[in-house]
Short mmCIF file of C-alpha atoms in Angstrom, two decimals:
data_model
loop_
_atom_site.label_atom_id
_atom_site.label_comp_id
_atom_site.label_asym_id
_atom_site.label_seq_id
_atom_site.Cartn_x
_atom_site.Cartn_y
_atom_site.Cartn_z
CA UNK A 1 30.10 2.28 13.79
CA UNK A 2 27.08 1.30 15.77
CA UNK A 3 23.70 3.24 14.38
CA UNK A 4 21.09 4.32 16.42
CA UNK A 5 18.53 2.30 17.64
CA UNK A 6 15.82 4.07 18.58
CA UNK A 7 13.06 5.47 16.49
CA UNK A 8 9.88 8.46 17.51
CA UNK A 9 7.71 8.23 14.73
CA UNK A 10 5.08 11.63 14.70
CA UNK A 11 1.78 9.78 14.87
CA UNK A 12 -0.67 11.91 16.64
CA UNK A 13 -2.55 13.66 13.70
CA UNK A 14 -6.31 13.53 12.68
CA UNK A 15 -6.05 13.35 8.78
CA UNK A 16 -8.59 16.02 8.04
CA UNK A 17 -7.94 15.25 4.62
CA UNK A 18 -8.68 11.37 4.45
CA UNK A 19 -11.50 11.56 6.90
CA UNK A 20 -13.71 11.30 4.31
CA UNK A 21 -12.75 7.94 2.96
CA UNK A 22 -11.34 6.35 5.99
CA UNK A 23 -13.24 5.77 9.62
CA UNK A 24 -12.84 8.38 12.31
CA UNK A 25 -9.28 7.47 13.44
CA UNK A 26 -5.39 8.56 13.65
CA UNK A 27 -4.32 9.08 10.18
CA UNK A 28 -0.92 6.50 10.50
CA UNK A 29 -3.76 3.91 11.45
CA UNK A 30 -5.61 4.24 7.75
CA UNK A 31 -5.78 0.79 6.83
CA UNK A 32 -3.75 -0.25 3.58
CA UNK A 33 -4.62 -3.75 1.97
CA UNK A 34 -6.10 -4.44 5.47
CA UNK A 35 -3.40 -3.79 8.00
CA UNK A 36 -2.70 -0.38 9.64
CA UNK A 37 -0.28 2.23 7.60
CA UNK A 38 2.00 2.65 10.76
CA UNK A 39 2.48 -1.19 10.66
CA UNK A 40 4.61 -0.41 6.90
CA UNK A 41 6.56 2.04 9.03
CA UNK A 42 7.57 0.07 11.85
CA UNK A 43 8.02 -3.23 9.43
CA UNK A 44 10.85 -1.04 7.57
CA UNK A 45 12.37 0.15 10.97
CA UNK A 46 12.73 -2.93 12.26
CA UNK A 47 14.30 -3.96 9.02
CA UNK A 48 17.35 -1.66 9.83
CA UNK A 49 17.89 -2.54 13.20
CA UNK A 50 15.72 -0.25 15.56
CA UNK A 51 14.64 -1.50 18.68
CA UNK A 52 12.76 0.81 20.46
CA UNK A 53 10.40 2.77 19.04
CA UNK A 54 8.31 5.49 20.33
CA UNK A 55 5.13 6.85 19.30
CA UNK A 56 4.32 10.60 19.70
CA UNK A 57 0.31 9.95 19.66
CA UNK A 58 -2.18 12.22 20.05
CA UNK A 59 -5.90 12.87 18.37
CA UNK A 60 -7.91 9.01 19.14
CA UNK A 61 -4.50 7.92 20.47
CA UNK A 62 -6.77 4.96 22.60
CA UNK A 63 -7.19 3.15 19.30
CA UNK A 64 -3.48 2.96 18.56
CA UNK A 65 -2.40 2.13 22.04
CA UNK A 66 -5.22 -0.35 21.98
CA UNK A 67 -4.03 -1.94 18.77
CA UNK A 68 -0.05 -2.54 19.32
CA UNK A 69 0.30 -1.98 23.61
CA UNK A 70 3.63 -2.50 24.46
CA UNK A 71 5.27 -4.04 21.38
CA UNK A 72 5.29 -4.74 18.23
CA UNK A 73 6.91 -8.13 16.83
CA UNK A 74 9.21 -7.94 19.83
CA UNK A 75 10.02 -4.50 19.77
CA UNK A 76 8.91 -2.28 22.18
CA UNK A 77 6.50 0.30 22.03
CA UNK A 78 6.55 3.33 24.64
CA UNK A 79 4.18 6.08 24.40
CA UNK A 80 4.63 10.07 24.06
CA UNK A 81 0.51 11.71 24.87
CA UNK A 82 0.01 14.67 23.80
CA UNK A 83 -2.96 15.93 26.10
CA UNK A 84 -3.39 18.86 23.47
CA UNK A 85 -1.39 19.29 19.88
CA UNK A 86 2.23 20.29 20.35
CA UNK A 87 3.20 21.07 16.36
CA UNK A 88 5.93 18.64 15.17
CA UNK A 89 8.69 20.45 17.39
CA UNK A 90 6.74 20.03 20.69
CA UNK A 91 5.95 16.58 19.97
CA UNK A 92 9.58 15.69 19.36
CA UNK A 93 10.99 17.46 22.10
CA UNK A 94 8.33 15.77 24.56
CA UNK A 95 8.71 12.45 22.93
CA UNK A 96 12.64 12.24 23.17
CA UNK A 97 12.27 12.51 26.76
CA UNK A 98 11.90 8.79 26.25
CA UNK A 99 15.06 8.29 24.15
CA UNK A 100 18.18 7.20 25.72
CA UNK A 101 20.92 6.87 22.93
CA UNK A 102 22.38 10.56 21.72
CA UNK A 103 21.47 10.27 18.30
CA UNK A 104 18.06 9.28 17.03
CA UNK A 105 15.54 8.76 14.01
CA UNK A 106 12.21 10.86 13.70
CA UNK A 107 9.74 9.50 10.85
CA UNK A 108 6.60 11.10 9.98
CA UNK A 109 3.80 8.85 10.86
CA UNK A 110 2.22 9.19 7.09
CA UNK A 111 4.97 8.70 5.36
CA UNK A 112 6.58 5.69 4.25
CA UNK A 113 10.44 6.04 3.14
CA UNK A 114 12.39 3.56 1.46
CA UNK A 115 15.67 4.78 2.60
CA UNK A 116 19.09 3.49 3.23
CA UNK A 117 19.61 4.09 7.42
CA UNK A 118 23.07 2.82 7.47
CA UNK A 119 24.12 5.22 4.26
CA UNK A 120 22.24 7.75 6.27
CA UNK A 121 23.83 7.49 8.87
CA UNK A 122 27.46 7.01 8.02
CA UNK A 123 27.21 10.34 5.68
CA UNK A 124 25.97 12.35 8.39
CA UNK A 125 27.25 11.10 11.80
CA UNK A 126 28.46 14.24 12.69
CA UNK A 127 25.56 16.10 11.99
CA UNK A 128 23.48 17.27 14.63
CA UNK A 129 20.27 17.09 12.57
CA UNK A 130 20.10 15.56 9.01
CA UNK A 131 17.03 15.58 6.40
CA UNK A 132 16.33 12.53 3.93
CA UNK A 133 15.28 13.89 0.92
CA UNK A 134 13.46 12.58 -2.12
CA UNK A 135 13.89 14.31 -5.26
CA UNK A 136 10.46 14.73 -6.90
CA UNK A 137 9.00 15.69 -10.88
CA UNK A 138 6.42 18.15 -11.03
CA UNK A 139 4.63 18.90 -8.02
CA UNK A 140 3.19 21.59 -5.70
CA UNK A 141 2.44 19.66 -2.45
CA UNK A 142 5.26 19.88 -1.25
CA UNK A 143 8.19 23.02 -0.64
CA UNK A 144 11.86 22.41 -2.17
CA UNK A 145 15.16 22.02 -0.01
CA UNK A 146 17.69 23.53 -1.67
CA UNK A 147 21.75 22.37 -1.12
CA UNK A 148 25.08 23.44 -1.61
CA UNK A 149 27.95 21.94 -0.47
CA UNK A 150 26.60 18.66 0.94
CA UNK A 151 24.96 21.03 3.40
CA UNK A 152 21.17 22.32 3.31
CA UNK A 153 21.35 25.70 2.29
CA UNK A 154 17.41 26.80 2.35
CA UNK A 155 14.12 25.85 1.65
CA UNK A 156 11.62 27.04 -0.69
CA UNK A 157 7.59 27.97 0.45
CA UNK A 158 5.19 25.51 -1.52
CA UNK A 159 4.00 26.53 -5.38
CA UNK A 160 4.53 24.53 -8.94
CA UNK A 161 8.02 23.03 -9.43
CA UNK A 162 9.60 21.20 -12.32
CA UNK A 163 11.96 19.25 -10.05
CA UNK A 164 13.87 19.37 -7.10
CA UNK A 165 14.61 17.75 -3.58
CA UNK A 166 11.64 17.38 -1.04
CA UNK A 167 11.62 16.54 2.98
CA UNK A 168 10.59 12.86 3.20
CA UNK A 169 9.60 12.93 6.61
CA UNK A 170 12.88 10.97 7.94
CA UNK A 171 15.66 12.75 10.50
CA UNK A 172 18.84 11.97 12.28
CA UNK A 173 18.75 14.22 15.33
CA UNK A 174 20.98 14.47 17.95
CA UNK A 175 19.91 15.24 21.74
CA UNK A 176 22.36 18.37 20.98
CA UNK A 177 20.04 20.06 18.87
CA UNK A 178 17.00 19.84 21.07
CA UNK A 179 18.71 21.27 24.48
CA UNK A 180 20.75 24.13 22.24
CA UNK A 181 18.30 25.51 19.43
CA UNK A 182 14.69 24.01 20.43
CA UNK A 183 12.26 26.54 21.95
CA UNK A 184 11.50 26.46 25.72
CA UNK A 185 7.40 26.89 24.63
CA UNK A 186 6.22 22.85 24.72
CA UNK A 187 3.89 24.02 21.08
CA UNK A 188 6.01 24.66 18.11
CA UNK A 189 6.50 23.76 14.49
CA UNK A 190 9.75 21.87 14.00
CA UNK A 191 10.41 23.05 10.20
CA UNK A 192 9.16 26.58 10.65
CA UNK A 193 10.83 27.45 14.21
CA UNK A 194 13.90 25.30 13.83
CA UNK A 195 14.56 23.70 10.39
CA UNK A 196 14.01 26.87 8.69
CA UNK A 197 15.17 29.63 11.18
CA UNK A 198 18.68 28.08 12.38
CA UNK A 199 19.31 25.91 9.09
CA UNK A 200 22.68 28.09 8.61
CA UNK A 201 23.95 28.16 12.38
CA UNK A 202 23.37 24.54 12.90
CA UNK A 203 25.68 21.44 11.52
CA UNK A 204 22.54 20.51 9.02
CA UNK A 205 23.11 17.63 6.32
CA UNK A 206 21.59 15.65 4.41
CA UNK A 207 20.99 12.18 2.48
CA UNK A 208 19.26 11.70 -0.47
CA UNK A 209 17.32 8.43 -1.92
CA UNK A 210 15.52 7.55 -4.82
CA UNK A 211 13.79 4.64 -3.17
CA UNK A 212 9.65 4.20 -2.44
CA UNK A 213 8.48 7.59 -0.72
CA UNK A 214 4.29 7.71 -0.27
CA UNK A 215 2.57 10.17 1.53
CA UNK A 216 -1.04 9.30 2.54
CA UNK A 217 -2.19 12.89 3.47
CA UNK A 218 -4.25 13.04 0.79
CA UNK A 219 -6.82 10.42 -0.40
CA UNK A 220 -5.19 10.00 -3.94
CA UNK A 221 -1.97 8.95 -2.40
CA UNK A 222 -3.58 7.38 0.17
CA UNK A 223 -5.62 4.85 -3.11
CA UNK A 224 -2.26 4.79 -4.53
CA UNK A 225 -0.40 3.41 -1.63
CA UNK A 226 -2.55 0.04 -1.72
CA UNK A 227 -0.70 -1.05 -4.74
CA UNK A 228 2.39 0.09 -3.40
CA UNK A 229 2.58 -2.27 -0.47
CA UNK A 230 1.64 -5.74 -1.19
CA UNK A 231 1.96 -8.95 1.32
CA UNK A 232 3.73 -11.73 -0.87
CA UNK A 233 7.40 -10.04 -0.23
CA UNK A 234 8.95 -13.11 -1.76
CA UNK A 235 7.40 -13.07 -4.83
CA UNK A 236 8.36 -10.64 -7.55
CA UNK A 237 6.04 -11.70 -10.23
CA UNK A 238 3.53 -15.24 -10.60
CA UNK A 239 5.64 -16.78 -13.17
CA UNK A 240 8.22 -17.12 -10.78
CA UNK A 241 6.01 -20.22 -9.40
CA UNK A 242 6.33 -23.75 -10.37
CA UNK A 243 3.93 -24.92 -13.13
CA UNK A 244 1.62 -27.01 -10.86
CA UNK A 245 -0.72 -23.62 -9.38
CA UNK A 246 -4.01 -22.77 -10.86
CA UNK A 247 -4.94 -19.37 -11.72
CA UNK A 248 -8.75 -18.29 -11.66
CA UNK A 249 -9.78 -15.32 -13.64
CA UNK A 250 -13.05 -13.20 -12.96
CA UNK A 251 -14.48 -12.36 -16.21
CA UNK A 252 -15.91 -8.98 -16.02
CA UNK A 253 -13.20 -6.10 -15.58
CA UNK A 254 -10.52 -8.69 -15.56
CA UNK A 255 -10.35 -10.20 -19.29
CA UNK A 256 -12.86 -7.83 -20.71
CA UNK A 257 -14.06 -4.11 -19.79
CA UNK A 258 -17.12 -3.73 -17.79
CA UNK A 259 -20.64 -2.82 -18.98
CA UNK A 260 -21.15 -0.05 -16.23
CA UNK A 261 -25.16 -1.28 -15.02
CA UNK A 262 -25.65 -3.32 -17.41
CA UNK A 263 -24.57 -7.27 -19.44
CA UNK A 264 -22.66 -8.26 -21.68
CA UNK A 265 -25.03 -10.13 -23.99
CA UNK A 266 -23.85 -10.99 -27.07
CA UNK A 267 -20.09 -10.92 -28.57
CA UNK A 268 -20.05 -7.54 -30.18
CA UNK A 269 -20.51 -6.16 -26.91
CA UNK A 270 -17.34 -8.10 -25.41
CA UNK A 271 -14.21 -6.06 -25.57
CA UNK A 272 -11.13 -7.31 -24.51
CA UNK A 273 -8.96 -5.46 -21.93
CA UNK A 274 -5.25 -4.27 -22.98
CA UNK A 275 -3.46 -7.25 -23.49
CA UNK A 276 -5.23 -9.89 -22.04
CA UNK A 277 -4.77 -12.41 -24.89
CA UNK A 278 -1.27 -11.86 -24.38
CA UNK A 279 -1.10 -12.35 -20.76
CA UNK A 280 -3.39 -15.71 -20.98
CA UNK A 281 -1.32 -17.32 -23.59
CA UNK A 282 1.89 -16.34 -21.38
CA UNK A 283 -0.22 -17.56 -18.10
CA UNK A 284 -1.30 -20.89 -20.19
CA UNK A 285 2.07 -21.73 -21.46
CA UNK A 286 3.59 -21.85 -17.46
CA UNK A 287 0.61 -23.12 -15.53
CA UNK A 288 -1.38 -26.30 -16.00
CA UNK A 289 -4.63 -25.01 -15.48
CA UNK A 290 -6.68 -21.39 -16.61
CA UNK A 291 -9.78 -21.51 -14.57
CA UNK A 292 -12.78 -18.70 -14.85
CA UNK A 293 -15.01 -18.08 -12.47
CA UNK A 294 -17.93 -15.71 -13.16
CA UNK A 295 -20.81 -14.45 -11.79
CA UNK A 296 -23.59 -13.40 -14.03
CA UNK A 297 -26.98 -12.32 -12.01
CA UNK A 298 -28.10 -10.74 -15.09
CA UNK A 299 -29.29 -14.44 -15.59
CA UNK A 300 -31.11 -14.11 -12.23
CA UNK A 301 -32.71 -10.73 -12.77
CA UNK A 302 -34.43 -11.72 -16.57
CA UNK A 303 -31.72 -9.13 -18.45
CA UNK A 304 -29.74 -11.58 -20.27
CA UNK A 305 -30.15 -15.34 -20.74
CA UNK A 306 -27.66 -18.64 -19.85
CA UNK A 307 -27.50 -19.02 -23.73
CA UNK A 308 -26.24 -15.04 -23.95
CA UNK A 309 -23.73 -15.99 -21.58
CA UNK A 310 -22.23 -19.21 -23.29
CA UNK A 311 -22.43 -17.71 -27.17
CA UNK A 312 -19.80 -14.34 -25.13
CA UNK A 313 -17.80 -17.23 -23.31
CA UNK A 314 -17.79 -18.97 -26.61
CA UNK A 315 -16.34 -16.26 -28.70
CA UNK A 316 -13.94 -15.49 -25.80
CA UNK A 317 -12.61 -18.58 -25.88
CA UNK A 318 -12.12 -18.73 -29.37
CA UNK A 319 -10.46 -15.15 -29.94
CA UNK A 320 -7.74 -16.42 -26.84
CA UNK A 321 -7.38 -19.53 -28.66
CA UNK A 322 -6.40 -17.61 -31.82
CA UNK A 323 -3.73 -15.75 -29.92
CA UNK A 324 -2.12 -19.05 -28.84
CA UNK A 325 -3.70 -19.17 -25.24
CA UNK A 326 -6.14 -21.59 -23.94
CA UNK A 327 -8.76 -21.79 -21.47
CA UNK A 328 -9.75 -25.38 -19.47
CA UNK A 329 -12.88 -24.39 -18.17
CA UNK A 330 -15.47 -21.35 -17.60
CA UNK A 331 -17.80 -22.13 -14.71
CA UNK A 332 -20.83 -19.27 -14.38
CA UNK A 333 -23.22 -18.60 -11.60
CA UNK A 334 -26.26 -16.55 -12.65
CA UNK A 335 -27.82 -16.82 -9.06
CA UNK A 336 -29.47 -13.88 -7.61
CA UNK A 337 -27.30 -12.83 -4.84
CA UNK A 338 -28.99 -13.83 -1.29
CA UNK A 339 -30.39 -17.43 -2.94
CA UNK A 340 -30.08 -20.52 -1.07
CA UNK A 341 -27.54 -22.43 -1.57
CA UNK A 342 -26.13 -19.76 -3.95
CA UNK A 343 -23.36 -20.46 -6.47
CA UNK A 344 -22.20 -17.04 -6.88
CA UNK A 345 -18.73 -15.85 -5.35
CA UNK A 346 -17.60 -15.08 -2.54
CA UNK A 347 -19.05 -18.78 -2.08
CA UNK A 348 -17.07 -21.56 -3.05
CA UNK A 349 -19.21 -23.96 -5.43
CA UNK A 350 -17.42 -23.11 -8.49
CA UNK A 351 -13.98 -23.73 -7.79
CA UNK A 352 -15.11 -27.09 -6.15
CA UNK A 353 -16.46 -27.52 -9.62
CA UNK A 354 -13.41 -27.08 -10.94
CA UNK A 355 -11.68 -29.28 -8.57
CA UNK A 356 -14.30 -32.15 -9.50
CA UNK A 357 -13.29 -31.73 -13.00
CA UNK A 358 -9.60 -31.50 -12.50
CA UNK A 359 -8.60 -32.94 -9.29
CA UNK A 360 -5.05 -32.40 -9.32
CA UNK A 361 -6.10 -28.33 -8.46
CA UNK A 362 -4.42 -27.73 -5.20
CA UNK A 363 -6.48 -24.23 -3.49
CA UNK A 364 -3.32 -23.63 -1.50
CA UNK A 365 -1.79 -23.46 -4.66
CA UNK A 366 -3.98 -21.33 -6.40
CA UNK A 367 -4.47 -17.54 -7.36
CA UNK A 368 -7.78 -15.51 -7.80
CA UNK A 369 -7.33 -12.59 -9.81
CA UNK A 370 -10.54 -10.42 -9.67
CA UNK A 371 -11.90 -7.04 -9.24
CA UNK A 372 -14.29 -7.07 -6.77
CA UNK A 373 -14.33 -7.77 -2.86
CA UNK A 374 -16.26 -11.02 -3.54
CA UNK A 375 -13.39 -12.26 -5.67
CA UNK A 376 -10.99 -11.32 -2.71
CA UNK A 377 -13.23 -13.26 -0.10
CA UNK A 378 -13.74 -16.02 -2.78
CA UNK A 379 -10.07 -16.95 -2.26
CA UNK A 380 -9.38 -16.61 0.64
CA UNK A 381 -11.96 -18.82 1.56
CA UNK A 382 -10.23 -21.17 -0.51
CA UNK A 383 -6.77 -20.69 0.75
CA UNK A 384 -5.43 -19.03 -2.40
CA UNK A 385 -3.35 -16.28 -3.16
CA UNK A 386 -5.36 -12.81 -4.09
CA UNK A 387 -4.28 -10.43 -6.96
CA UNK A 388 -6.75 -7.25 -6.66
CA UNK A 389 -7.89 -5.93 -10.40
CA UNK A 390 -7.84 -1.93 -9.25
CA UNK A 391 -10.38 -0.40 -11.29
CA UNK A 392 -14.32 -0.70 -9.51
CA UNK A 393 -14.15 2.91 -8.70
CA UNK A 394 -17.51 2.44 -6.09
CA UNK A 395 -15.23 0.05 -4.46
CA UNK A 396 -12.04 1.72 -4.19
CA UNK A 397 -12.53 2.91 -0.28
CA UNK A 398 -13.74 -0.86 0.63
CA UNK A 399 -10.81 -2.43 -1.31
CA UNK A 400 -8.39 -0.27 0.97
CA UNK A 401 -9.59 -2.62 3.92
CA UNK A 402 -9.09 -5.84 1.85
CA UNK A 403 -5.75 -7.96 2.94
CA UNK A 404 -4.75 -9.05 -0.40
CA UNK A 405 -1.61 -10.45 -1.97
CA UNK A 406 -0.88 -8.55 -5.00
CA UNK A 407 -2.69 -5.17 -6.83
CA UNK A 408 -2.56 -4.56 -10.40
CA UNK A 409 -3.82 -1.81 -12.82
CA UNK A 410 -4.72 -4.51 -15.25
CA UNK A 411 -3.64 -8.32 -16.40
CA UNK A 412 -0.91 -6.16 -18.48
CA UNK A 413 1.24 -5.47 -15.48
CA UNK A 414 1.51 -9.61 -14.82
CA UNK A 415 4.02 -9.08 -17.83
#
């Protein structure tokens, strides 16, 4: 059985929703961790075998066609332009005009499904339009597909629901259904002219998953989706490296909680994060080396001294030490940002400090782990590996344009 390999994936809309935390451009080209959403989407169709995909574009379609042009990691690219908004149902019919195999896939352009397309397909074949569904916990974004008999039996209008089965944005349609129940009028809504109106005089089916499904329509989806997707694919978790990387810890909203404007200047003030101590002593035990690497302009600006700063890293050390862990060095930079010659991070002098001290560190095998952009740039500068500390809320929009390895709530998820 030979599955379709062809793929339209609905990327024309504006994002009217996200336009306020991402530039003026097509929503499927939000960046997340510092590549382009639709690049997720095309990643997984490749994955499962498509070849050809096109892409129904529309509002600031230049950018996108500017961005991929013909193809994308061999693949080719064609394009469907909508001179004015079609709905969903125009833009499929008009894009299909460029699809040559019977059967084909439709994915919404701001969705990403983590779906099963040969179980898909093999279930519903004979279908001439199948939905993959997602079954979802208490929600009101979204309406409810309802089922009987294997079969889609209706849908439900959006309000508050406990549970129950959602459209992910992912269909097997066959050429059939566009020349025998698609409107002649080139502007339509697929789900309210088709889906819903001829749902019980067409061969409709269905295939459910339980895999990733985000949806970055709105912008606390959209701020959830760059932990979703990270970039080391091969890596489940750090301590599946060998013992001879370095890790580097920021201090400040990594190991302890912040001081929002203000210092940490003495040890009552120093409050470790959830579990920290556990995750150092677990991170000591594996790696050779424990490296912080902290920036303290306080020092700079008169509000706390180089002796308020040692007497904290002091009792930090001490409290990790009485949980089994161990530290091998804290290196601090209390530079005013813009100084000559500055220490401070995203600059490199204090992990070449580090190296001086232990020259067996190796940046290429080394991890930052930080909360801030400057940690991020700090790295990679380096040639490490970046773990993103989610938590800077100012810095939540910039972070979504940061290429970074890994994102984390907190240390705690490391274990």
């Amino acid at each position: 059985m030979t599955l379709p390999t062809q793929a339209i994936i609905l990327a024309g809309g504006k994002g009217t929703r996200l336009q306020s935390i991402v530039e003026d451009m097509p929503k499927p080209m939000a960046q997340v961790n510092g590549i382009p959403f639709l690049n997720y989407i095309m990643d997984n169709l490749i994955s499962h075998g498509i070849k050809h995909i096109v892409l129904s574009v529309g509002y600031k379609y230049e950018k996108i066609i500017e961005y991929y042009q013909n193809e994308y990691k061999g693949i080719k690219i064609s394009y469907a332009i909508e001179k004015e908004p079609l709905g969903t149902g125009g833009a499929i019919k008009f894009a299909s005009e460029y699809i040559s195999e019977e059967k084909f896939w439709v994915i919404n352009g701001d969705t990403y499904v983590d779906i099963d397309f040969e179980k898909f397909y093999i279930k519903n074949f004979q279908n001439d339009i199948s939905l993959g569904l997602v079954k979802m916990e208490n929600f009101d974004r979204y309406g409810v597909v309802l089922t009987k008999n294997e079969k889609i039996s209706g849908f439900n209008e959006k309000k508050h629901t406990v549970s129950g089965l959602i459209n992910s944005g992912i269909y097997l349609i066959s050429k059939k259904l566009i020349d025998n129940y698609f409107p002649d009028s080139p502007v339509f809504s697929f789900e309210k002219e088709v889906l819903e109106v001829f749902f019980d005089k067409i061969n409709i089916g269905f295939f459910e998953t339980s895999g990733l499904f985000i949806d970055i329509g709105i912008p606390e989806d959209y701020f959830r989706s760059q932990k979703l997707f990270t970039n080391i694919s091969d890596v489940k978790s750090i301590f599946e490296l060998d013992s001879s990387w370095t890790i580097f810890l920021d201090r400040d909203g990594v190991i302890n909680k912040r001081l929002p404007g203000d210092y940490v200047k003495n040890p009552s003030e120093f409050i470790f994060l959830d579990d920290v101590k556990k995750v150092i002593k677990k991170l000591s035990s594996k790696f050779n080396h424990i490296i912080v690497v902290t920036n303290q302009q306080g020092i700079g600006k008169g509000k706390i001294t180089q002796i308020d700063v040692d007497t904290v890293n002091d009792f930090m050390l001490s409290e990790i030490v009485k949980e089994g862990g161990k530290i091998s060095k804290i290196y601090t930079c209390g530079m005013l940002a813009g100084t000559d010659n500055c220490c401070r991070k995203p600059n490199p002098h204090m992990a070449q400090w580090a190296k001086n001290d232990f020259p067996d560190i190796d940046f290429n095998k080394s991890i930052i782990i930080g909360d801030s952009i400057s940690d991020m740039e700090f790295g990679k500068n380096l040639g490490m590996k970046t773990i993103l500390v989610d938590g800077k809320e100012e810095e939540l929009i910039k972070h979504a344009y940061i290429k970074v390895d890994w994102r984390i709530s907190g240390l705690f998820e490391l274990i």
